[in-house]
Tab-separated table of C-alpha atoms in Angstrom:
chain	number	residue	atom	x	y	z
S	1	ASP	CA	-0.018	0.041	-0.107
S	2	GLN	CA	1.754	3.103	-1.275
S	3	GLN	CA	1.423	5.888	0.957
S	4	VAL	CA	3.184	9.009	-1.109
S	5	LYS	CA	2.183	8.381	-4.711
S	6	GLN	CA	3.617	10.090	-8.097
S	7	ASN	CA	1.373	9.346	-10.424
S	8	SER	CA	3.188	10.669	-13.505
S	9	PRO	CA	5.598	8.481	-14.332
S	10	SER	CA	7.272	11.081	-16.776
S	11	LEU	CA	6.651	14.675	-17.625
S	12	SER	CA	7.662	16.689	-20.779
S	13	VAL	CA	8.153	20.490	-20.763
S	14	GLN	CA	9.408	23.364	-23.273
S	15	GLU	CA	12.278	24.901	-21.810
S	16	GLY	CA	11.073	28.393	-20.355
S	17	ARG	CA	7.826	26.895	-19.760
S	18	ILE	CA	6.579	25.845	-15.909
S	19	SER	CA	6.624	22.752	-14.964
S	20	ILE	CA	4.625	21.229	-12.553
S	21	LEU	CA	4.806	17.689	-10.419
S	22	ASN	CA	2.426	16.361	-8.249
S	23	CYS	CA	2.469	14.245	-5.268
S	24	ASP	CA	-0.537	12.574	-3.317
S	25	TYR	CA	-0.309	10.908	0.202
S	26	THR	CA	-2.342	8.928	2.430
S	27	ASN	CA	-1.028	9.278	5.840
S	28	SER	CA	-2.168	11.843	7.997
S	29	MET	CA	0.477	11.767	10.307
S	30	PHE	CA	2.886	12.742	7.606
S	31	ASP	CA	3.782	16.354	8.638
S	32	TYR	CA	7.231	17.249	6.769
S	33	PHE	CA	7.873	16.694	3.016
S	34	LEU	CA	10.763	16.836	0.771
S	35	TRP	CA	11.531	16.898	-2.790
S	36	TYR	CA	14.733	15.408	-4.179
S	37	LYS	CA	16.229	15.766	-7.715
S	38	LYS	CA	18.014	12.375	-8.968
S	39	TYR	CA	20.256	12.161	-12.173
S	40	PRO	CA	21.337	9.108	-13.260
S	41	ALA	CA	23.891	6.821	-10.943
S	42	GLU	CA	23.901	9.513	-8.517
S	43	GLY	CA	22.178	9.831	-5.315
S	44	PRO	CA	19.299	11.606	-4.604
S	45	THR	CA	19.788	15.814	-4.390
S	46	PHE	CA	17.728	17.701	-2.040
S	47	LEU	CA	15.424	20.330	-3.637
S	48	ILE	CA	13.118	22.068	-1.329
S	49	SER	CA	10.936	21.293	1.762
S	50	ILE	CA	7.795	22.152	3.580
S	51	SER	CA	6.333	21.742	7.021
S	52	SER	CA	2.587	20.691	7.375
S	53	ILE	CA	2.098	24.323	9.091
S	54	LYS	CA	2.778	25.670	5.784
S	55	ASP	CA	0.843	26.074	2.492
S	56	LYS	CA	3.846	27.156	0.276
S	57	ASN	CA	7.316	27.799	0.481
S	58	GLU	CA	9.609	29.074	-2.376
S	59	ASP	CA	13.300	28.774	-3.179
S	60	GLY	CA	14.422	30.678	-6.568
S	61	ARG	CA	12.944	29.089	-9.376
S	62	PHE	CA	11.476	26.209	-6.921
S	63	THR	CA	8.152	26.239	-5.063
S	64	VAL	CA	6.252	23.900	-3.419
S	65	PHE	CA	2.614	23.932	-2.290
S	66	LEU	CA	1.023	21.824	0.195
S	67	ASN	CA	-2.670	21.259	0.329
S	68	LYS	CA	-3.197	19.335	3.799
S	69	SER	CA	-7.114	18.768	3.204
S	70	ALA	CA	-6.572	17.117	0.012
S	71	LYS	CA	-3.317	15.202	1.081
S	72	HIS	CA	-1.474	16.861	-2.079
S	73	LEU	CA	1.513	18.843	-2.687
S	74	SER	CA	3.247	19.839	-6.018
S	75	LEU	CA	6.702	21.306	-7.189
S	76	HIS	CA	6.263	24.262	-9.518
S	77	ILE	CA	9.584	24.895	-11.637
S	78	VAL	CA	9.568	28.205	-13.316
S	79	PRO	CA	11.255	29.046	-15.918
S	80	SER	CA	12.100	25.491	-16.608
S	81	GLN	CA	15.684	24.875	-17.884
S	82	PRO	CA	17.269	22.041	-19.731
S	83	GLY	CA	19.327	21.099	-16.316
S	84	ASP	CA	16.220	20.415	-14.756
S	85	SER	CA	15.891	17.098	-16.710
S	86	ALA	CA	15.653	14.308	-13.821
S	87	VAL	CA	13.540	12.220	-11.693
S	88	TYR	CA	11.978	14.160	-8.979
S	89	PHE	CA	10.926	12.041	-5.547
S	90	CYS	CA	8.468	13.119	-3.133
S	91	ALA	CA	9.280	12.184	0.137
S	92	ALA	CA	7.577	12.326	3.430
S	93	GLU	CA	8.251	12.301	6.949
S	94	GLY	CA	5.753	11.006	9.951
S	95	SER	CA	5.824	12.225	13.532
S	96	GLY	CA	7.887	9.433	14.565
S	97	GLY	CA	10.908	11.966	15.210
S	98	GLY	CA	12.645	11.247	12.269
S	99	ALA	CA	13.680	8.086	13.385
S	100	ASP	CA	11.184	5.922	11.139
S	101	GLY	CA	12.855	7.301	7.718
S	102	LEU	CA	11.687	8.982	4.752
S	103	THR	CA	8.599	7.634	2.532
S	104	PHE	CA	9.150	7.742	-1.134
S	105	GLY	CA	7.095	8.201	-4.242
S	106	LYS	CA	8.186	5.956	-7.284
S	107	GLY	CA	9.193	9.526	-8.939
S	108	THR	CA	8.490	11.592	-11.923
S	109	HIS	CA	11.025	11.915	-14.889
S	110	LEU	CA	11.160	15.456	-16.240
S	111	ILE	CA	12.117	16.055	-19.636
S	112	ILE	CA	12.722	19.661	-20.408
S	113	GLN	CA	12.705	19.937	-24.389
S	114	PRO	CA	14.959	22.818	-26.370
R	1	GLY	CA	33.016	20.345	2.201
R	2	ALA	CA	32.780	16.544	1.489
R	3	GLY	CA	29.307	15.002	1.015
R	4	VAL	CA	28.353	11.311	1.772
R	5	SER	CA	30.137	8.864	0.121
R	6	GLN	CA	29.563	5.203	-0.061
R	7	SER	CA	31.687	2.097	-1.285
R	8	PRO	CA	32.127	0.368	-3.518
R	9	ARG	CA	29.927	1.903	-5.886
R	10	TYR	CA	29.156	-1.049	-7.896
R	11	LYS	CA	29.320	-4.852	-6.618
R	12	VAL	CA	28.659	-7.924	-8.375
R	13	ALA	CA	27.931	-11.351	-5.788
R	14	LYS	CA	27.054	-14.803	-6.680
R	15	ARG	CA	24.086	-15.877	-4.924
R	16	GLY	CA	25.002	-17.039	-1.780
R	17	GLN	CA	27.953	-14.769	-1.140
R	18	ASP	CA	28.103	-12.014	1.486
R	19	VAL	CA	28.742	-8.571	1.118
R	20	ALA	CA	29.619	-5.692	2.647
R	21	LEU	CA	28.625	-2.094	1.960
R	22	ARG	CA	30.169	0.763	3.519
R	23	CYS	CA	29.040	4.575	4.159
R	24	ASP	CA	30.964	7.558	5.007
R	25	PRO	CA	28.570	10.253	6.479
R	26	ILE	CA	29.105	14.089	6.379
R	27	SER	CA	30.932	14.829	9.624
R	28	GLY	CA	29.515	15.556	12.422
R	29	HIS	CA	25.831	14.224	11.407
R	30	VAL	CA	24.362	12.507	14.136
R	31	SER	CA	21.514	10.618	12.163
R	32	LEU	CA	22.401	7.718	9.358
R	33	PHE	CA	19.807	6.018	7.434
R	34	TRP	CA	20.058	3.106	4.912
R	35	TYR	CA	17.645	2.853	2.091
R	36	GLN	CA	17.094	0.316	-0.716
R	37	GLN	CA	15.948	1.252	-4.349
R	38	ALA	CA	14.645	-0.939	-6.436
R	39	LEU	CA	14.603	-0.775	-10.451
R	40	GLY	CA	11.868	1.934	-11.318
R	41	GLN	CA	11.039	2.418	-7.539
R	42	GLY	CA	11.693	5.076	-4.824
R	43	PRO	CA	13.923	4.428	-1.960
R	44	GLU	CA	12.509	2.430	0.837
R	45	PHE	CA	13.649	2.702	4.604
R	46	LEU	CA	15.804	-0.292	5.735
R	47	THR	CA	17.608	1.185	9.106
R	48	TYR	CA	18.021	4.208	11.192
R	49	PHE	CA	21.084	5.248	13.285
R	50	GLN	CA	21.548	7.778	16.278
R	51	ASN	CA	24.849	8.121	16.500
R	52	GLU	CA	25.773	4.520	17.026
R	53	ALA	CA	22.877	3.272	18.580
R	54	GLN	CA	20.922	1.791	15.983
R	55	LEU	CA	17.432	2.992	17.198
R	56	ASP	CA	15.261	1.425	14.356
R	57	LYS	CA	15.627	-1.442	11.981
R	58	SER	CA	12.257	-2.232	11.062
R	59	GLY	CA	12.819	-2.102	7.513
R	60	LEU	CA	15.214	-4.633	6.954
R	61	PRO	CA	13.787	-7.207	4.973
R	62	SER	CA	15.255	-10.024	6.741
R	63	ASP	CA	17.456	-11.369	9.214
R	64	ARG	CA	20.102	-11.639	6.234
R	65	PHE	CA	20.463	-7.871	6.778
R	66	PHE	CA	22.557	-6.473	9.506
R	67	ALA	CA	23.663	-2.771	9.977
R	68	GLU	CA	26.122	-1.506	12.416
R	69	ARG	CA	27.684	2.344	13.098
R	70	PRO	CA	30.077	0.905	15.998
R	71	GLU	CA	31.883	4.549	16.356
R	72	GLY	CA	28.621	6.789	15.445
R	73	SER	CA	30.484	7.324	11.901
R	74	VAL	CA	31.174	4.952	9.276
R	75	SER	CA	28.272	2.610	9.080
R	76	THR	CA	28.518	-1.197	7.288
R	77	LEU	CA	25.432	-2.855	5.574
R	78	LYS	CA	26.190	-6.194	5.640
R	79	ILE	CA	23.853	-9.026	3.709
R	80	GLN	CA	24.699	-12.531	4.213
R	81	ARG	CA	24.117	-15.231	1.697
R	82	THR	CA	22.716	-12.854	-0.874
R	83	GLN	CA	19.644	-13.549	-3.191
R	84	GLN	CA	18.775	-12.357	-6.378
R	85	GLU	CA	15.812	-10.071	-5.173
R	86	ASP	CA	18.625	-7.968	-2.949
R	87	SER	CA	19.949	-6.802	-6.282
R	88	ALA	CA	19.272	-2.976	-6.088
R	89	VAL	CA	20.914	0.376	-4.930
R	90	TYR	CA	21.676	0.508	-1.541
R	91	LEU	CA	21.583	4.144	-0.551
R	92	CYS	CA	23.145	5.860	2.601
R	93	ALA	CA	22.025	9.287	3.857
R	94	SER	CA	22.826	11.507	6.961
R	95	SER	CA	21.140	14.471	8.858
R	96	LEU	CA	22.866	16.921	11.282
R	97	ARG	CA	20.921	16.279	14.042
R	98	SER	CA	18.136	13.656	15.364
R	99	GLY	CA	14.318	14.448	15.130
R	100	SER	CA	12.086	15.532	12.935
R	101	ALA	CA	12.315	17.884	10.000
R	102	GLU	CA	15.981	17.182	9.381
R	103	THR	CA	17.145	17.103	5.862
R	104	GLN	CA	18.799	14.343	4.856
R	105	TYR	CA	21.759	14.214	2.539
R	106	PHE	CA	21.827	11.008	0.391
R	107	GLY	CA	25.299	9.188	-1.112
R	108	PRO	CA	25.710	8.003	-4.527
R	109	GLY	CA	24.451	4.499	-3.473
R	110	THR	CA	26.250	1.080	-4.217
R	111	ARG	CA	24.715	-0.676	-6.900
R	112	LEU	CA	24.325	-4.707	-5.957
R	113	LEU	CA	23.790	-7.313	-8.675
R	114	VAL	CA	23.410	-10.607	-7.213
R	115	LEU	CA	23.846	-13.496	-10.350
């Protein structure tokens, strides 16, 4: 039973446009959410996070939105650049003090077309 | 500064062999996590250390998997009598403090192939 779901395995966006990656979760005990970016043969790289007490967090071209009532979060990248092409993982942490690790989605492969 | 490093980067083992995977976390990081990532999946939690104490090993798939962090820095994940289903990328992550809302920084992973 997947607790974190990324329903789009891949997404293709034109360079300069907005990329929107979506993530849904089922466990209401999750209170901290992160997005990681992964290139082939590398480990996941931290991008941005959001606490459940907020509904938006912005860092440069990256913005994460959290809708707690819908158990949905999204990552917006604007403008999209060729170097953004990668697999993006949504991850969630419960209220177990961090000791239970992160729960990841299956990832969305973002392809930025020139 | 140096990030999380893992060795070896690639490991091929024959079924039944024992393997040991090493993780060097970021210096001074209290928390250390191991994850297993199968092809086409997201990473899945295996075990967690706070300094040298293994506080959670609920994600270890069987008693063939064993992890240690004896001095609270370097960690080793050992898999005994490897099986084909153990083939995966094993990721190590560390965070500065224990507790929630701490960003985990990942190493490049060890890709294990069991033949």
